[in-house]
mmCIF file of C-alpha atoms in Angstrom:
data_model
loop_
_atom_site.group_PDB
_atom_site.id
_atom_site.type_symbol
_atom_site.label_atom_id
_atom_site.label_comp_id
_atom_site.label_asym_id
_atom_site.label_seq_id
_atom_site.Cartn_x
_atom_site.Cartn_y
_atom_site.Cartn_z
ATOM 1 C CA MET A 376 0.000 0.000 0.000
ATOM 2 C CA THR A 377 1.401 3.366 -0.992
ATOM 3 C CA ALA A 378 1.313 6.273 1.415
ATOM 4 C CA VAL A 379 -0.927 9.185 0.533
ATOM 5 C CA ARG A 380 0.907 12.486 0.549
ATOM 6 C CA LEU A 381 -0.715 15.858 0.916
ATOM 7 C CA PRO A 382 0.017 18.478 -1.760
ATOM 8 C CA GLN A 383 2.898 20.767 -0.928
ATOM 9 C CA GLY A 384 2.228 24.408 -0.066
ATOM 10 C CA LEU A 385 -1.108 23.910 1.682
ATOM 11 C CA PRO A 386 -1.364 25.804 4.982
ATOM 12 C CA ARG A 387 -1.290 23.697 8.105
ATOM 13 C CA ARG A 388 -4.297 24.304 10.276
ATOM 14 C CA PHE A 389 -5.275 22.963 13.621
ATOM 15 C CA PRO A 390 -8.966 21.994 13.448
ATOM 16 C CA LEU A 391 -10.981 22.025 16.628
ATOM 17 C CA ARG A 392 -13.183 19.046 17.499
ATOM 18 C CA PRO A 393 -16.945 19.660 17.104
ATOM 19 C CA ALA A 394 -17.542 19.153 20.824
ATOM 20 C CA VAL A 395 -14.789 21.616 21.762
ATOM 21 C CA ARG A 396 -15.867 24.573 19.631
ATOM 22 C CA PRO A 397 -19.244 25.265 21.383
ATOM 23 C CA ALA A 398 -17.488 25.178 24.746
ATOM 24 C CA LEU A 399 -14.893 27.678 23.520
ATOM 25 C CA CYS A 400 -17.705 29.967 22.312
ATOM 26 C CA LEU A 401 -19.191 30.089 25.837
ATOM 27 C CA LEU A 402 -15.898 30.195 27.751
ATOM 28 C CA PRO A 403 -15.246 33.976 27.225
ATOM 29 C CA LEU A 404 -18.714 34.828 28.588
ATOM 30 C CA ALA A 405 -18.140 32.685 31.655
ATOM 31 C CA LEU A 406 -14.778 34.349 32.285
ATOM 32 C CA VAL A 407 -16.350 37.806 31.921
ATOM 33 C CA LEU A 408 -18.935 36.888 34.553
ATOM 34 C CA VAL A 409 -16.257 35.619 36.954
ATOM 35 C CA VAL A 410 -14.035 38.679 36.508
ATOM 36 C CA GLY A 411 -17.006 41.056 36.825
ATOM 37 C CA VAL A 412 -18.171 39.466 40.083
ATOM 38 C CA ARG A 413 -14.666 39.567 41.532
ATOM 39 C CA HIS A 414 -14.327 43.285 40.739
ATOM 40 C CA ARG A 415 -17.935 44.410 41.348
ATOM 41 C CA SER A 416 -16.941 47.045 43.922
ATOM 42 C CA VAL A 417 -14.461 48.611 41.487
ATOM 43 C CA LEU A 418 -17.122 48.636 38.777
ATOM 44 C CA ALA A 419 -19.674 50.318 41.025
ATOM 45 C CA GLU A 420 -17.218 53.019 42.099
ATOM 46 C CA GLY A 421 -16.005 53.604 38.553
ATOM 47 C CA PHE A 422 -19.523 54.054 37.161
ATOM 48 C CA GLY A 423 -20.244 56.445 40.027
ATOM 49 C CA HIS A 424 -17.358 58.683 38.933
ATOM 50 C CA LEU A 425 -18.552 58.624 35.325
ATOM 51 C CA GLU A 426 -21.895 60.165 36.346
ATOM 52 C CA SER A 427 -20.191 63.409 37.443
ATOM 53 C CA ALA A 428 -17.793 63.701 34.493
ATOM 54 C CA GLU A 429 -17.969 66.002 31.467
ATOM 55 C CA TRP A 430 -19.399 63.824 28.703
ATOM 56 C CA PRO A 431 -17.644 65.434 25.689
ATOM 57 C CA TRP A 432 -14.282 64.446 27.157
ATOM 58 C CA LEU A 433 -15.552 60.952 27.936
ATOM 59 C CA LEU A 434 -16.705 60.646 24.325
ATOM 60 C CA ALA A 435 -13.208 61.650 23.194
ATOM 61 C CA ALA A 436 -11.755 58.929 25.446
ATOM 62 C CA ALA A 437 -14.140 56.365 23.940
ATOM 63 C CA VAL A 438 -13.141 57.389 20.397
ATOM 64 C CA ALA A 439 -9.443 57.079 21.299
ATOM 65 C CA THR A 440 -10.138 53.615 22.704
ATOM 66 C CA CYS A 441 -11.860 52.508 19.484
ATOM 67 C CA LEU A 442 -8.937 53.814 17.438
ATOM 68 C CA THR A 443 -6.523 51.661 19.455
ATOM 69 C CA TRP A 444 -8.073 48.569 17.839
ATOM 70 C CA VAL A 445 -7.472 50.100 14.416
ATOM 71 C CA ALA A 446 -3.854 50.854 15.356
ATOM 72 C CA ALA A 447 -3.410 47.277 16.616
ATOM 73 C CA ALA A 448 -4.818 45.895 13.349
ATOM 74 C CA VAL A 449 -2.463 48.082 11.295
ATOM 75 C CA THR A 450 0.513 46.939 13.370
ATOM 76 C CA ARG A 451 -0.461 43.263 13.085
ATOM 77 C CA GLN A 452 -0.674 43.614 9.299
ATOM 78 C CA GLY A 453 2.708 45.332 9.237
ATOM 79 C CA ALA A 454 4.301 42.402 11.074
ATOM 80 C CA VAL A 455 3.501 39.844 8.366
ATOM 81 C CA VAL A 456 4.201 39.855 4.626
ATOM 82 C CA GLU A 457 0.922 38.206 3.567
ATOM 83 C CA ARG A 458 -2.114 40.423 3.191
ATOM 84 C CA LEU A 459 -4.650 39.614 5.916
ATOM 85 C CA PRO A 460 -8.418 40.164 5.447
ATOM 86 C CA ALA A 461 -8.948 43.661 6.855
ATOM 87 C CA ARG A 462 -12.417 43.297 8.403
ATOM 88 C CA ARG A 463 -11.664 39.995 10.061
ATOM 89 C CA LEU A 464 -8.331 41.375 11.263
ATOM 90 C CA LEU A 465 -10.053 44.354 12.913
ATOM 91 C CA ALA A 466 -12.700 42.126 14.509
ATOM 92 C CA THR A 467 -9.931 39.855 15.762
ATOM 93 C CA GLN A 468 -8.186 42.780 17.487
ATOM 94 C CA PHE A 469 -11.424 43.718 19.254
ATOM 95 C CA ALA A 470 -11.872 40.123 20.390
ATOM 96 C CA ALA A 471 -8.196 39.833 21.329
ATOM 97 C CA GLY A 472 -8.606 42.821 23.647
ATOM 98 C CA ALA A 473 -11.250 40.918 25.603
ATOM 99 C CA ALA A 474 -9.118 37.777 25.676
ATOM 100 C CA ASN A 475 -6.188 39.819 26.935
ATOM 101 C CA HIS A 476 -8.213 40.999 29.939
ATOM 102 C CA LEU A 477 -9.282 37.449 30.811
ATOM 103 C CA LEU A 478 -5.859 35.765 30.668
ATOM 104 C CA PRO A 479 -2.377 36.736 31.919
ATOM 105 C CA THR A 480 -1.007 39.787 30.133
ATOM 106 C CA GLY A 481 -0.306 39.221 26.451
ATOM 107 C CA LEU A 482 -1.294 35.523 26.399
ATOM 108 C CA GLY A 483 -4.927 36.052 25.418
ATOM 109 C CA ALA A 484 -4.279 38.434 22.532
ATOM 110 C CA GLY A 485 -1.262 36.414 21.436
ATOM 111 C CA ALA A 486 -3.227 33.162 21.269
ATOM 112 C CA VAL A 487 -6.104 34.774 19.335
ATOM 113 C CA ASN A 488 -3.799 36.402 16.797
ATOM 114 C CA LEU A 489 -1.650 33.299 16.414
ATOM 115 C CA ARG A 490 -4.727 31.232 15.669
ATOM 116 C CA PHE A 491 -6.048 33.881 13.242
ATOM 117 C CA MET A 492 -2.809 33.992 11.246
ATOM 118 C CA THR A 493 -2.561 30.200 10.979
ATOM 119 C CA VAL A 494 -6.169 29.998 9.792
ATOM 120 C CA CYS A 495 -5.288 32.658 7.187
ATOM 121 C CA GLY A 496 -2.570 30.334 5.876
ATOM 122 C CA VAL A 497 0.549 31.748 7.528
ATOM 123 C CA PRO A 498 2.744 28.844 8.752
ATOM 124 C CA LEU A 499 2.956 28.463 12.513
ATOM 125 C CA ALA A 500 6.675 29.288 12.707
ATOM 126 C CA ARG A 501 6.229 32.518 10.744
ATOM 127 C CA SER A 502 3.053 33.397 12.672
ATOM 128 C CA SER A 503 5.027 33.091 15.910
ATOM 129 C CA ALA A 504 7.820 35.226 14.433
ATOM 130 C CA ALA A 505 5.290 37.890 13.367
ATOM 131 C CA LEU A 506 3.826 37.865 16.880
ATOM 132 C CA ALA A 507 7.282 38.357 18.396
ATOM 133 C CA LEU A 508 8.027 41.172 15.928
ATOM 134 C CA TYR A 509 4.768 42.906 16.882
ATOM 135 C CA MET A 510 5.566 42.693 20.587
ATOM 136 C CA LEU A 511 9.115 43.954 20.027
ATOM 137 C CA ALA A 512 7.983 46.906 17.891
ATOM 138 C CA GLU A 513 5.253 47.858 20.378
ATOM 139 C CA SER A 514 7.678 47.681 23.322
ATOM 140 C CA VAL A 515 10.364 49.713 21.529
ATOM 141 C CA ALA A 516 7.800 52.332 20.492
ATOM 142 C CA ARG A 517 6.336 52.598 24.002
ATOM 143 C CA ILE A 518 9.721 52.947 25.703
ATOM 144 C CA GLY A 519 10.930 55.345 23.003
ATOM 145 C CA LEU A 520 7.872 57.555 23.474
ATOM 146 C CA LEU A 521 8.381 57.529 27.233
ATOM 147 C CA VAL A 522 12.042 58.526 26.913
ATOM 148 C CA GLY A 523 11.197 61.236 24.378
ATOM 149 C CA LEU A 524 8.455 62.729 26.552
ATOM 150 C CA LEU A 525 10.655 62.622 29.650
ATOM 151 C CA ILE A 526 13.312 64.557 27.716
ATOM 152 C CA ALA A 527 10.707 67.063 26.472
ATOM 153 C CA PHE A 528 9.030 67.366 29.903
ATOM 154 C CA PRO A 529 11.729 66.612 32.488
ATOM 155 C CA GLY A 530 9.523 67.686 35.385
ATOM 156 C CA ALA A 531 6.522 65.573 34.389
ATOM 157 C CA LEU A 532 7.156 62.908 37.056
ATOM 158 C CA ARG A 533 8.690 62.978 40.494
ATOM 159 C CA LEU A 534 10.564 59.744 39.885
ATOM 160 C CA GLY A 535 11.638 59.426 43.495
ATOM 161 C CA SER A 536 8.056 58.733 44.562
ATOM 162 C CA LEU A 537 7.583 55.876 42.097
ATOM 163 C CA LEU A 538 9.911 53.457 43.905
ATOM 164 C CA PRO A 539 10.450 53.014 47.656
ATOM 165 C CA GLU A 540 13.793 54.219 48.915
ATOM 166 C CA GLY A 541 16.439 51.557 48.415
ATOM 167 C CA ALA A 542 14.268 49.429 46.105
ATOM 168 C CA LEU A 543 16.139 50.167 42.871
ATOM 169 C CA GLY A 544 19.243 48.149 43.785
ATOM 170 C CA PRO A 545 17.388 44.909 44.691
ATOM 171 C CA LEU A 546 15.173 45.298 41.616
ATOM 172 C CA LEU A 547 18.169 45.556 39.288
ATOM 173 C CA LEU A 548 19.798 42.637 41.081
ATOM 174 C CA CYS A 549 16.701 40.461 40.535
ATOM 175 C CA VAL A 550 16.623 41.398 36.848
ATOM 176 C CA GLY A 551 20.311 40.528 36.499
ATOM 177 C CA VAL A 552 19.900 37.188 38.277
ATOM 178 C CA ALA A 553 16.915 36.289 36.083
ATOM 179 C CA ALA A 554 18.852 37.164 32.916
ATOM 180 C CA CYS A 555 21.856 35.070 34.026
ATOM 181 C CA ALA A 556 19.604 32.131 34.912
ATOM 182 C CA ALA A 557 17.906 32.275 31.503
ATOM 183 C CA GLY A 558 21.295 32.395 29.776
ATOM 184 C CA ALA A 559 22.574 29.427 31.789
ATOM 185 C CA VAL A 560 19.491 27.366 30.905
ATOM 186 C CA LEU A 561 20.003 28.115 27.200
ATOM 187 C CA VAL A 562 23.655 27.100 27.384
ATOM 188 C CA LEU A 563 23.044 23.874 29.339
ATOM 189 C CA VAL A 564 19.834 22.589 27.697
ATOM 190 C CA ARG A 565 20.759 21.689 24.130
ATOM 191 C CA ARG A 566 17.249 21.002 22.809
ATOM 192 C CA LEU A 567 15.971 24.284 24.157
ATOM 193 C CA ARG A 568 18.954 26.127 22.691
ATOM 194 C CA THR A 569 18.327 24.540 19.289
ATOM 195 C CA ALA A 570 14.654 25.513 19.364
ATOM 196 C CA VAL A 571 15.426 29.085 20.421
ATOM 197 C CA LEU A 572 18.084 29.530 17.726
ATOM 198 C CA SER A 573 15.726 28.153 15.080
ATOM 199 C CA PHE A 574 13.021 30.572 16.169
ATOM 200 C CA VAL A 575 15.464 33.496 16.163
ATOM 201 C CA ARG A 576 16.535 32.667 12.605
ATOM 202 C CA THR A 577 12.908 32.529 11.480
ATOM 203 C CA ALA A 578 12.121 35.799 13.265
ATOM 204 C CA LEU A 579 15.101 37.574 11.687
ATOM 205 C CA ALA A 580 14.118 36.345 8.238
ATOM 206 C CA GLU A 581 10.533 37.562 8.796
ATOM 207 C CA ALA A 582 11.770 40.956 10.027
ATOM 208 C CA ARG A 583 13.966 41.348 6.931
ATOM 209 C CA SER A 584 11.058 40.451 4.651
ATOM 210 C CA VAL A 585 8.755 42.939 6.355
ATOM 211 C CA HIS A 586 11.283 45.786 6.299
ATOM 212 C CA SER A 587 12.044 45.170 2.630
ATOM 213 C CA ARG A 588 8.504 46.395 1.930
ATOM 214 C CA PRO A 589 8.077 50.082 2.857
ATOM 215 C CA ALA A 590 4.296 49.788 3.262
ATOM 216 C CA ARG A 591 4.660 46.954 5.781
ATOM 217 C CA ALA A 592 7.436 48.712 7.715
ATOM 218 C CA LEU A 593 5.372 51.919 7.868
ATOM 219 C CA ALA A 594 2.339 49.996 9.121
ATOM 220 C CA LEU A 595 4.415 48.156 11.739
ATOM 221 C CA TRP A 596 6.141 51.173 13.256
ATOM 222 C CA GLY A 597 3.381 53.709 12.620
ATOM 223 C CA GLY A 598 0.823 51.497 14.318
ATOM 224 C CA SER A 599 3.233 50.727 17.156
ATOM 225 C CA LEU A 600 3.626 54.449 17.862
ATOM 226 C CA ALA A 601 -0.069 55.247 17.434
ATOM 227 C CA PHE A 602 -1.250 52.525 19.826
ATOM 228 C CA PRO A 603 0.293 53.837 23.095
ATOM 229 C CA LEU A 604 -0.310 57.452 22.043
ATOM 230 C CA LEU A 605 -4.040 56.746 21.659
ATOM 231 C CA GLN A 606 -4.112 54.961 25.014
ATOM 232 C CA ALA A 607 -2.395 57.930 26.677
ATOM 233 C CA ALA A 608 -4.777 60.334 24.914
ATOM 234 C CA GLY A 609 -7.711 58.397 26.351
ATOM 235 C CA LEU A 610 -6.358 58.779 29.885
ATOM 236 C CA ALA A 611 -5.716 62.500 29.321
ATOM 237 C CA ALA A 612 -9.303 62.937 28.078
ATOM 238 C CA VAL A 613 -10.701 61.243 31.183
ATOM 239 C CA GLY A 614 -8.442 63.420 33.328
ATOM 240 C CA GLN A 615 -9.900 66.517 31.665
ATOM 241 C CA ALA A 616 -13.422 65.146 32.152
ATOM 242 C CA LEU A 617 -12.908 64.781 35.912
ATOM 243 C CA GLY A 618 -10.861 67.951 36.399
ATOM 244 C CA LEU A 619 -7.499 66.390 37.259
ATOM 245 C CA PRO A 620 -5.071 69.341 37.681
ATOM 246 C CA VAL A 621 -2.276 67.725 35.629
ATOM 247 C CA PRO A 622 -1.262 68.852 32.104
ATOM 248 C CA PRO A 623 -2.258 66.325 29.398
ATOM 249 C CA ALA A 624 1.369 65.787 28.352
ATOM 250 C CA HIS A 625 2.276 64.924 31.937
ATOM 251 C CA MET A 626 -0.648 62.489 32.103
ATOM 252 C CA ALA A 627 0.690 60.842 28.945
ATOM 253 C CA VAL A 628 4.106 60.465 30.597
ATOM 254 C CA ALA A 629 2.455 58.989 33.693
ATOM 255 C CA TYR A 630 0.505 56.504 31.589
ATOM 256 C CA LEU A 631 3.547 55.331 29.628
ATOM 257 C CA ALA A 632 5.664 55.018 32.787
ATOM 258 C CA ALA A 633 2.962 53.017 34.561
ATOM 259 C CA THR A 634 2.344 50.616 31.668
ATOM 260 C CA VAL A 635 6.055 49.997 31.125
ATOM 261 C CA ALA A 636 6.372 49.104 34.813
ATOM 262 C CA VAL A 637 3.256 46.919 34.807
ATOM 263 C CA ALA A 638 4.426 44.926 31.762
ATOM 264 C CA LEU A 639 6.458 42.776 34.180
ATOM 265 C CA VAL A 640 3.396 41.862 36.286
ATOM 266 C CA PRO A 641 1.554 38.824 34.818
ATOM 267 C CA THR A 642 -2.030 39.610 35.861
ATOM 268 C CA PRO A 643 -5.009 39.225 33.496
ATOM 269 C CA GLY A 644 -4.998 42.351 31.334
ATOM 270 C CA GLY A 645 -3.102 44.103 34.103
ATOM 271 C CA ILE A 646 -6.341 44.248 36.142
ATOM 272 C CA GLY A 647 -5.384 45.501 39.597
ATOM 273 C CA SER A 648 -1.733 46.187 38.840
ATOM 274 C CA VAL A 649 -2.504 48.750 36.108
ATOM 275 C CA GLU A 650 -4.903 50.657 38.361
ATOM 276 C CA ALA A 651 -2.383 50.815 41.204
ATOM 277 C CA ALA A 652 0.494 51.855 38.936
ATOM 278 C CA LEU A 653 -1.591 54.528 37.184
ATOM 279 C CA VAL A 654 -2.709 56.060 40.470
ATOM 280 C CA VAL A 655 0.887 56.175 41.728
ATOM 281 C CA ALA A 656 2.095 57.667 38.429
ATOM 282 C CA LEU A 657 -0.617 60.352 38.334
ATOM 283 C CA VAL A 658 0.140 61.317 41.938
ATOM 284 C CA ALA A 659 3.834 61.467 40.986
ATOM 285 C CA ALA A 660 2.805 63.796 38.137
ATOM 286 C CA GLY A 661 1.251 66.185 40.655
ATOM 287 C CA GLY A 662 -2.373 65.054 40.880
ATOM 288 C CA PRO A 663 -4.312 64.727 44.160
ATOM 289 C CA ALA A 664 -4.650 61.079 45.183
ATOM 290 C CA ALA A 665 -8.470 61.126 45.388
ATOM 291 C CA VAL A 666 -8.946 62.661 41.939
ATOM 292 C CA ALA A 667 -6.231 60.452 40.428
ATOM 293 C CA THR A 668 -8.026 57.368 41.760
ATOM 294 C CA ALA A 669 -11.327 58.554 40.282
ATOM 295 C CA VAL A 670 -9.672 59.200 36.902
ATOM 296 C CA VAL A 671 -8.060 55.750 36.811
ATOM 297 C CA LEU A 672 -11.272 53.951 37.725
ATOM 298 C CA ALA A 673 -13.268 55.871 35.106
ATOM 299 C CA TYR A 674 -10.569 55.286 32.497
ATOM 300 C CA ARG A 675 -10.520 51.555 33.126
ATOM 301 C CA ILE A 676 -14.325 51.411 32.924
ATOM 302 C CA ILE A 677 -14.160 52.937 29.414
ATOM 303 C CA THR A 678 -11.169 50.985 28.125
ATOM 304 C CA VAL A 679 -11.644 47.597 29.824
ATOM 305 C CA TRP A 680 -15.059 46.949 31.328
ATOM 306 C CA LEU A 681 -17.410 48.482 28.747
ATOM 307 C CA PRO A 682 -15.791 46.662 25.759
ATOM 308 C CA LEU A 683 -15.326 43.416 27.704
ATOM 309 C CA LEU A 684 -18.756 41.837 27.131
ATOM 310 C CA PRO A 685 -19.098 42.772 23.415
ATOM 311 C CA GLY A 686 -15.465 41.726 22.939
ATOM 312 C CA ALA A 687 -16.194 38.340 24.518
ATOM 313 C CA LEU A 688 -19.281 37.934 22.301
ATOM 314 C CA THR A 689 -17.158 38.777 19.256
ATOM 315 C CA LEU A 690 -14.543 36.256 20.358
ATOM 316 C CA GLY A 691 -17.185 33.538 20.667
ATOM 317 C CA ALA A 692 -18.620 34.443 17.257
ATOM 318 C CA LEU A 693 -15.192 34.291 15.605
ATOM 319 C CA VAL A 694 -14.621 30.846 17.084
ATOM 320 C CA ARG A 695 -18.063 29.694 15.910
ATOM 321 C CA TRP A 696 -17.488 31.042 12.387
ATOM 322 C CA LYS A 697 -14.037 29.398 12.286
ATOM 323 C CA VAL A 698 -12.253 32.721 11.787
ATOM 324 C CA ILE A 699 -9.982 31.669 14.661
#
């Protein structure tokens, strides 16, 4: 008996079993319910602050939030050579936002986008490389914007209040120890080293292919810069709505500083850690603690809690329609 071979060049997909797909459609809704119940006091307080805010500024914050999904879609397209279907890509970014708030930071959105690209015919290795390129570009853009704004507005943050006295040394020591441990594991574990080197080669090849096309490179870096700027603009708009006595540029610096710090904390969507870091950063920027807390709660209501249910419904629909 001769073996049957599949035609070369067909995309490898990972079909879901019929019994699994309905469960995955309902899972996001169940997670939304669990997260909402756990944070019901925060939700109640946040909605209470929204009632006393100036609605034109809140509308501006909502528009900035919607534009972040467009910026994310543009960046995702810029990270891969193949042309992705635009409408499904945008819907996927909306759904990925909900997934990102239900799973540890970055895992939800990463899984949704990885699945979407493989379904679109991008091989798994190159999909993973495109995901890594997206994360790298977004991180570089966010840190670059923070450094640029700190240079332009050197008095925007009282940096001494962001870290307890004497905490910087132990923090740097922990980072150094973690980096050395990771390097030692790569050197000692041959199979892991081989896998990592193979992935790095694939990622470098994908990055060269993307940057050889000006339209893709512009989408990658333009979207990466627009995404954190729109997020910071949303926070500044909420600050104006609630009368926070901090200049908008300083609020943008506070937002970028807080999110860079929180990137190391693996909580679902940064829920809890983002709020705490934003309050500390806004106080360090000169805002009263009570008003800063109200601004952060209202901002998170607009950017996280209001889109969470429709995002989860979109995620379930995309799974049902086999888009992801």
